[in-house]
Coordinates of C-alpha atoms in Angstrom, one line a residue:
M185 CA 20.3 -30.3 -8.3
R186 CA 16.8 -28.8 -8.2
M187 CA 16.7 -25.2 -9.3
T188 CA 13.7 -23.5 -7.6
T189 CA 13.6 -19.8 -7.7
L190 CA 11.4 -17.1 -6.2
T191 CA 11.1 -15.5 -9.6
K192 CA 8.6 -18.2 -10.4
I193 CA 6.3 -17.0 -7.7
G194 CA 6.6 -13.2 -7.9
V195 CA 8.8 -11.1 -5.7
A196 CA 10.0 -7.5 -5.5
A197 CA 12.7 -5.8 -3.5
A198 CA 13.4 -2.5 -1.7
L199 CA 16.1 -0.8 0.4
V200 CA 15.8 -0.5 4.2
V201 CA 14.6 2.9 5.3
S202 CA 12.8 4.2 8.3
G203 CA 10.4 7.1 8.7
L204 CA 7.5 8.4 6.8
T205 CA 9.5 10.4 4.3
V206 CA 12.2 8.2 2.9
A207 CA 15.2 8.6 0.7
P208 CA 16.6 5.1 0.3
T209 CA 18.8 5.7 -2.6
A210 CA 20.7 8.6 -4.1
Q211 CA 18.9 10.8 -6.6
A212 CA 18.2 8.6 -9.5
A213 CA 17.4 8.9 -13.2
A214 CA 13.9 8.1 -14.5
P215 CA 12.6 4.7 -13.4
E216 CA 13.2 1.7 -15.6
L217 CA 9.9 0.0 -16.3
S218 CA 9.3 -3.5 -17.4
P219 CA 7.0 -4.0 -20.5
G220 CA 4.6 -5.8 -18.2
L221 CA 4.1 -2.9 -15.8
L222 CA 3.9 -0.5 -18.7
T223 CA 1.2 -2.6 -20.4
A224 CA -0.8 -2.8 -17.1
M225 CA -0.7 1.0 -16.7
R226 CA -1.8 1.6 -20.3
T227 CA -4.7 -0.8 -19.7
A228 CA -5.7 0.6 -16.4
F229 CA -5.6 4.3 -17.4
G230 CA -6.3 4.1 -21.1
L231 CA -3.0 5.7 -22.0
T232 CA -0.6 5.4 -25.0
E233 CA 2.9 4.2 -24.3
S234 CA 4.3 7.8 -24.4
Q235 CA 1.5 9.0 -22.1
A236 CA 2.2 6.3 -19.6
L237 CA 5.9 7.0 -19.6
A238 CA 5.3 10.7 -19.1
R239 CA 3.0 10.0 -16.2
I240 CA 5.5 7.8 -14.5
E241 CA 8.2 10.5 -15.1
R242 CA 6.1 13.2 -13.4
E243 CA 5.2 10.9 -10.5
H244 CA 8.9 9.9 -10.1
A245 CA 9.9 13.5 -9.8
A246 CA 7.1 14.3 -7.3
T247 CA 8.0 11.3 -5.1
R248 CA 11.6 12.4 -4.8
K249 CA 10.6 16.0 -4.1
A250 CA 8.2 15.1 -1.3
P251 CA 10.7 14.8 1.6
E252 CA 12.3 18.2 0.9
A253 CA 8.9 19.9 0.5
R254 CA 7.6 18.3 3.7
A255 CA 10.7 19.5 5.6
A256 CA 10.2 23.0 4.1
A257 CA 6.6 23.1 5.4
G258 CA 7.8 22.4 9.0
R259 CA 5.1 22.4 11.6
S260 CA 2.5 23.8 9.2
F261 CA 2.7 20.7 7.0
G262 CA -0.9 19.8 6.1
G263 CA -0.3 16.6 4.0
S264 CA 0.8 16.2 0.4
W265 CA -0.6 14.6 -2.7
F266 CA 0.1 14.3 -6.5
D267 CA -2.2 16.3 -8.8
Q268 CA -2.6 14.2 -11.9
D269 CA -4.3 17.0 -13.9
Q270 CA -1.4 19.3 -13.4
G271 CA 1.3 16.7 -13.0
V272 CA 2.8 18.3 -9.8
L273 CA 3.3 17.5 -6.1
V274 CA 0.9 19.6 -4.0
V275 CA 1.8 20.3 -0.3
G276 CA -0.8 21.6 2.1
V277 CA 0.3 24.3 4.6
T278 CA -1.4 26.4 7.2
D279 CA 0.4 29.6 6.8
R280 CA 1.8 31.7 3.9
A281 CA 5.4 31.8 5.1
A282 CA 5.5 28.0 4.9
A283 CA 3.9 28.2 1.4
E284 CA 6.8 30.3 0.2
R285 CA 9.3 27.8 1.5
V286 CA 7.5 24.9 -0.1
E287 CA 7.3 26.6 -3.5
A288 CA 11.0 27.3 -3.3
T289 CA 11.5 23.5 -3.5
G290 CA 9.5 23.3 -6.8
A291 CA 6.3 21.9 -5.2
Q292 CA 3.0 23.6 -5.3
A293 CA 1.7 24.9 -2.0
R294 CA -2.0 25.0 -1.0
L295 CA -3.4 26.7 2.1
V296 CA -5.4 24.2 4.2
S297 CA -7.3 24.6 7.5
R298 CA -5.5 21.9 9.5
T299 CA -2.1 20.4 9.8
A300 CA -1.5 16.7 9.1
A301 CA -0.6 16.2 12.7
E302 CA -4.1 17.6 13.8
L303 CA -5.9 15.3 11.4
D304 CA -3.8 12.3 12.5
R305 CA -4.8 13.0 16.1
V306 CA -8.5 13.0 15.1
K307 CA -8.0 9.7 13.3
D308 CA -6.2 8.3 16.3
R309 CA -9.2 9.2 18.5
V310 CA -11.5 7.3 16.2
D311 CA -9.1 4.4 16.5
D312 CA -9.7 4.6 20.3
L313 CA -13.4 4.4 19.7
S314 CA -12.8 1.2 17.8
R315 CA -10.6 -0.3 20.6
A316 CA -13.5 0.4 23.0
G317 CA -15.8 -1.6 20.7
R318 CA -17.9 1.4 19.6
V319 CA -17.4 1.1 15.9
P320 CA -20.2 -0.9 14.2
A321 CA -19.5 -3.5 11.5
A322 CA -21.1 -1.3 8.8
V323 CA -18.2 1.2 9.2
T324 CA -15.4 -0.3 7.1
S325 CA -12.4 2.2 7.4
W326 CA -11.3 5.7 8.1
H327 CA -8.4 7.9 7.1
P328 CA -7.2 11.5 7.3
D329 CA -7.7 13.4 4.0
P330 CA -5.6 16.5 3.7
R331 CA -7.5 17.7 0.7
S332 CA -10.8 18.0 2.5
G333 CA -9.3 18.8 5.9
A334 CA -11.3 16.0 7.6
V335 CA -11.2 12.3 8.5
V336 CA -13.1 10.4 5.9
V337 CA -15.2 7.5 7.3
D338 CA -16.4 4.8 4.9
V339 CA -19.8 3.4 5.7
Q340 CA -21.7 0.6 3.8
P341 CA -24.6 2.2 2.0
G342 CA -28.1 1.3 3.1
V343 CA -26.9 0.4 6.6
Q344 CA -27.6 3.7 8.3
T345 CA -28.7 2.2 11.6
A346 CA -29.1 3.9 15.0
E347 CA -25.8 2.3 16.0
V348 CA -24.0 3.9 12.9
A349 CA -25.6 7.3 13.7
R350 CA -24.4 7.1 17.3
F351 CA -20.9 6.3 16.2
L352 CA -20.8 9.2 13.7
A353 CA -22.1 11.6 16.3
E354 CA -19.3 10.5 18.6
A355 CA -16.7 10.7 15.9
R356 CA -17.8 14.3 14.9
E357 CA -17.3 15.4 18.5
L358 CA -13.6 14.4 18.1
G359 CA -13.0 16.6 15.1
P360 CA -13.9 17.2 11.4
V361 CA -15.4 14.0 9.9
E362 CA -16.8 13.3 6.4
V363 CA -18.8 10.2 5.5
N364 CA -18.3 8.3 2.2
T365 CA -20.7 5.5 1.1
E366 CA -19.9 5.3 -2.6
G367 CA -19.1 1.7 -3.6
V368 CA -18.3 0.7 0.0
T369 CA -18.8 -3.0 1.1
A370 CA -17.3 -5.0 3.9
P371 CA -13.5 -5.5 3.5
V372 CA -11.9 -8.9 3.8
P373 CA -8.3 -10.1 3.7
F374 CA -7.4 -11.5 0.3
A375 CA -6.0 -14.9 1.3
A376 CA -7.7 -17.9 -0.4
G377 CA -8.2 -21.6 -0.1
T378 CA -5.6 -23.9 -1.8
V379 CA -6.2 -23.8 -5.5
G380 CA -3.8 -23.9 -8.5
G381 CA -1.5 -21.0 -9.7
D382 CA 1.9 -19.6 -8.7
P383 CA 1.4 -19.1 -4.9
Y384 CA 2.9 -20.1 -1.7
Y385 CA 0.9 -22.3 0.7
T386 CA 0.6 -22.6 4.5
G387 CA -2.0 -24.9 5.9
N388 CA -5.1 -24.5 3.7
V389 CA -4.2 -20.9 2.8
R390 CA -2.8 -19.6 -0.4
C391 CA -1.1 -16.2 -0.6
S392 CA 1.4 -14.3 -2.8
I393 CA 5.0 -13.3 -2.1
G394 CA 5.7 -9.6 -1.7
F395 CA 9.3 -8.5 -1.6
S396 CA 12.5 -10.5 -1.3
V397 CA 14.9 -9.8 1.5
H398 CA 18.3 -11.2 2.5
G399 CA 17.3 -14.6 3.8
G400 CA 13.6 -14.7 2.8
Y401 CA 10.7 -12.5 1.8
V402 CA 8.0 -10.3 3.3
T403 CA 4.2 -10.9 2.8
A404 CA 0.9 -10.3 4.6
G405 CA 0.5 -11.2 8.3
H406 CA -2.9 -12.7 8.0
C407 CA -1.5 -15.4 5.7
G408 CA 0.2 -17.3 8.6
G409 CA 1.4 -17.0 12.2
T410 CA 5.0 -17.1 13.4
G411 CA 6.5 -20.6 13.1
A412 CA 4.0 -21.8 10.4
Q413 CA 5.6 -23.9 7.7
V414 CA 5.5 -22.6 4.1
Y415 CA 5.4 -24.5 0.8
G416 CA 6.2 -23.1 -2.6
W417 CA 4.3 -23.2 -5.9
D418 CA 5.5 -26.8 -6.5
R419 CA 4.5 -27.9 -3.0
S420 CA 8.2 -28.3 -1.9
W421 CA 9.1 -27.0 1.5
Q422 CA 10.1 -23.3 1.2
G423 CA 10.6 -22.1 4.8
Q424 CA 8.7 -20.8 7.8
F425 CA 7.2 -17.6 9.1
A426 CA 9.9 -15.9 11.1
G427 CA 7.6 -13.1 12.2
S428 CA 4.0 -12.2 11.7
S429 CA 1.5 -9.5 13.0
F430 CA -2.2 -9.5 12.4
P431 CA -4.5 -7.8 13.3
G432 CA -3.2 -4.4 14.3
N433 CA -0.8 -4.7 11.5
D434 CA -0.8 -7.0 8.4
Y435 CA 2.8 -7.9 7.8
A436 CA 5.1 -11.0 8.1
W437 CA 8.3 -12.3 6.8
V438 CA 9.3 -15.8 5.8
R439 CA 12.8 -17.2 6.2
T440 CA 13.5 -19.4 3.2
G441 CA 15.6 -22.5 2.8
G442 CA 15.5 -25.8 0.9
G443 CA 17.2 -24.5 -2.3
W444 CA 15.1 -21.4 -2.7
W445 CA 16.8 -18.1 -3.3
N446 CA 15.7 -14.5 -3.5
V447 CA 15.7 -12.1 -6.4
P448 CA 14.8 -8.4 -6.6
V449 CA 11.9 -8.6 -9.1
V450 CA 8.2 -8.6 -9.5
L451 CA 7.0 -11.5 -11.6
G452 CA 6.1 -11.0 -15.3
W453 CA 4.0 -14.1 -15.3
G454 CA 5.9 -15.7 -18.2
T455 CA 4.5 -13.4 -20.9
V456 CA 6.6 -10.3 -20.2
P457 CA 10.0 -9.7 -18.5
D458 CA 10.1 -9.5 -14.7
A459 CA 10.0 -6.0 -13.3
L460 CA 13.2 -4.9 -11.4
V461 CA 12.8 -2.9 -8.2
R462 CA 15.3 -0.3 -7.3
G463 CA 14.2 1.3 -4.1
S464 CA 11.3 2.1 -1.7
W465 CA 10.6 5.8 -2.0
E466 CA 7.1 6.4 -0.6
A467 CA 4.8 7.6 -3.4
P468 CA 2.4 10.4 -2.5
V469 CA -1.4 10.1 -2.5
G470 CA -2.6 10.5 -6.1
T471 CA 0.2 8.7 -7.8
S472 CA -0.4 5.5 -9.8
V473 CA 0.5 2.1 -8.3
C474 CA 0.5 -1.4 -9.8
R475 CA -0.1 -4.7 -8.0
S476 CA 1.1 -8.2 -8.8
G477 CA -0.6 -11.3 -7.2
S478 CA -0.8 -15.0 -7.8
T479 CA -4.6 -14.9 -8.7
T480 CA -5.1 -11.8 -10.8
R481 CA -1.5 -10.9 -11.8
W482 CA -0.9 -7.3 -12.9
H483 CA -3.5 -4.6 -12.2
C484 CA -3.0 -0.8 -11.7
G485 CA -4.8 2.1 -10.1
V486 CA -4.2 5.1 -7.9
I487 CA -3.0 5.5 -4.2
Q488 CA -6.1 7.2 -2.6
S489 CA -5.1 7.4 1.1
R490 CA -2.3 6.9 3.7
N491 CA -2.6 6.2 7.4
E492 CA -5.9 4.5 7.0
T493 CA -7.5 2.1 9.6
I494 CA -9.3 -0.9 8.2
H495 CA -12.2 -2.3 10.3
Y496 CA -11.8 -6.0 9.4
A497 CA -14.1 -8.6 11.1
Q498 CA -10.9 -10.1 12.6
G499 CA -9.8 -6.7 14.1
D500 CA -8.6 -3.3 13.1
V501 CA -5.4 -2.9 11.0
H502 CA -3.7 0.5 11.2
Q503 CA -1.5 2.8 9.0
M504 CA -2.5 1.2 5.7
A505 CA -2.6 2.7 2.2
G506 CA -5.8 2.6 0.3
T507 CA -5.9 2.2 -3.5
S508 CA -8.3 1.9 -6.4
V509 CA -6.5 -1.3 -7.6
C510 CA -8.6 -4.5 -7.7
A511 CA -7.5 -7.8 -6.1
E512 CA -9.0 -11.2 -5.3
G513 CA -8.5 -14.1 -2.9
G514 CA -5.0 -15.4 -3.1
D515 CA -3.5 -12.0 -4.0
S516 CA -2.7 -11.3 -0.3
G517 CA 0.9 -10.5 0.4
G518 CA 1.6 -9.6 -3.2
S519 CA 3.7 -6.7 -4.5
F520 CA 2.6 -3.0 -4.8
I521 CA 5.0 -0.9 -6.8
T522 CA 5.1 2.6 -8.3
G523 CA 7.4 2.9 -11.2
D524 CA 10.4 0.9 -10.0
Q525 CA 9.9 1.7 -6.3
A526 CA 8.4 -0.9 -3.9
Q527 CA 5.4 0.4 -1.9
G528 CA 3.9 -2.4 0.1
V529 CA 2.2 -5.8 0.3
T530 CA -1.4 -6.6 -0.4
S531 CA -3.7 -6.8 2.6
G532 CA -7.4 -6.9 1.6
G533 CA -10.3 -4.9 0.3
Y534 CA -13.6 -5.4 -1.4
G535 CA -14.8 -6.1 -4.9
N536 CA -13.0 -8.0 -7.6
C537 CA -11.1 -7.6 -10.9
S538 CA -14.3 -8.0 -13.0
S539 CA -16.4 -5.3 -11.4
G540 CA -13.6 -3.3 -9.7
G541 CA -13.2 -2.5 -6.0
R542 CA -10.8 -1.0 -3.4
T543 CA -7.7 -2.6 -2.0
W544 CA -5.3 -1.7 0.9
F545 CA -1.6 -2.4 1.2
Q546 CA 0.7 -2.6 4.2
P547 CA 3.6 0.0 3.5
I548 CA 6.9 -1.7 3.0
N549 CA 9.2 0.6 5.0
E550 CA 7.4 -0.2 8.2
I551 CA 7.9 -3.9 7.7
L552 CA 11.6 -3.4 7.1
S553 CA 12.0 -1.3 10.2
V554 CA 10.1 -3.6 12.5
Y555 CA 12.0 -6.7 11.6
G556 CA 15.3 -5.1 10.8
L557 CA 15.3 -6.5 7.3
R558 CA 17.4 -5.5 4.3
L559 CA 15.7 -6.0 1.0
L560 CA 17.3 -6.8 -2.3
T561 CA 17.4 -4.2 -5.1
A562 CA 18.6 -4.4 -8.7

């Protein structure tokens, strides 16, 4: 009997949870890290092993504190982020009474000028401009930034046309807007043509598996449409897309068969042990995150944004998370994890793993909720 496993390709798992602030498991001890993930973090951030472990420990505590701190902030919640310098969760609030409640949870409170809900509404209005066809191609993405109290719009440098100026003027009429041009280039989905490696294939597209679920796995929506047939790393039939959404979203799930089974790990690529995944707590902005993909394997960086809209040539994709992690063609659909907690699947970005770049992922808990999936955990 042929023994073909998803471990060969690279999968991870998470528990099913809905909502923006999630608590998929009981309060847990410190995350268990694979040597591969630890090595990737040390390389990305220039840390010793003890420093990397201490960083993950602090981020682990902040991630679990975030839901309680957000609830304490109530309607004055102005967003949250992890402060790497201080090693603490910071929660923005718009009044001092809320600040006292937040600090009672052990998080640090910071007075901000606008609530997260207000910034989200401004960002949604910019989305409406895009739906009306009024966002030029030189504008690549936009997201609410609680630290600056504005919606940050990324614009390709050197493309300050009259069309861009008109769009920015319109956007600023909707609310506070800041412009970023540093390192910005046009984003693209990270699917690739069929080349070698440890991928899955559909048509002439190569992508990476994200997270294993009961009956299959989740991945990126731009990799294939509903009903498309999927073939594994060895070109044997693996299954078919049971659901897919792109653009608008960038998620999909594949129902597997033909002797393939599912395991709750992220692939160690044969040189280190596979990384077990034990939940899907949503990590705050500012925490470290690592990505596994069939082209570039392990790379790490920092979560830079949440609820970001990406202005792909194929159409906008909403509610994404932006990171400083690099990726390349064929990494699409691959796993993003923080510690031992699944975060999402690779969508696209710009740059590469030689010169660096920016990458977005589709958050995992939304995928689970939309398709009613239950993921595997160790």
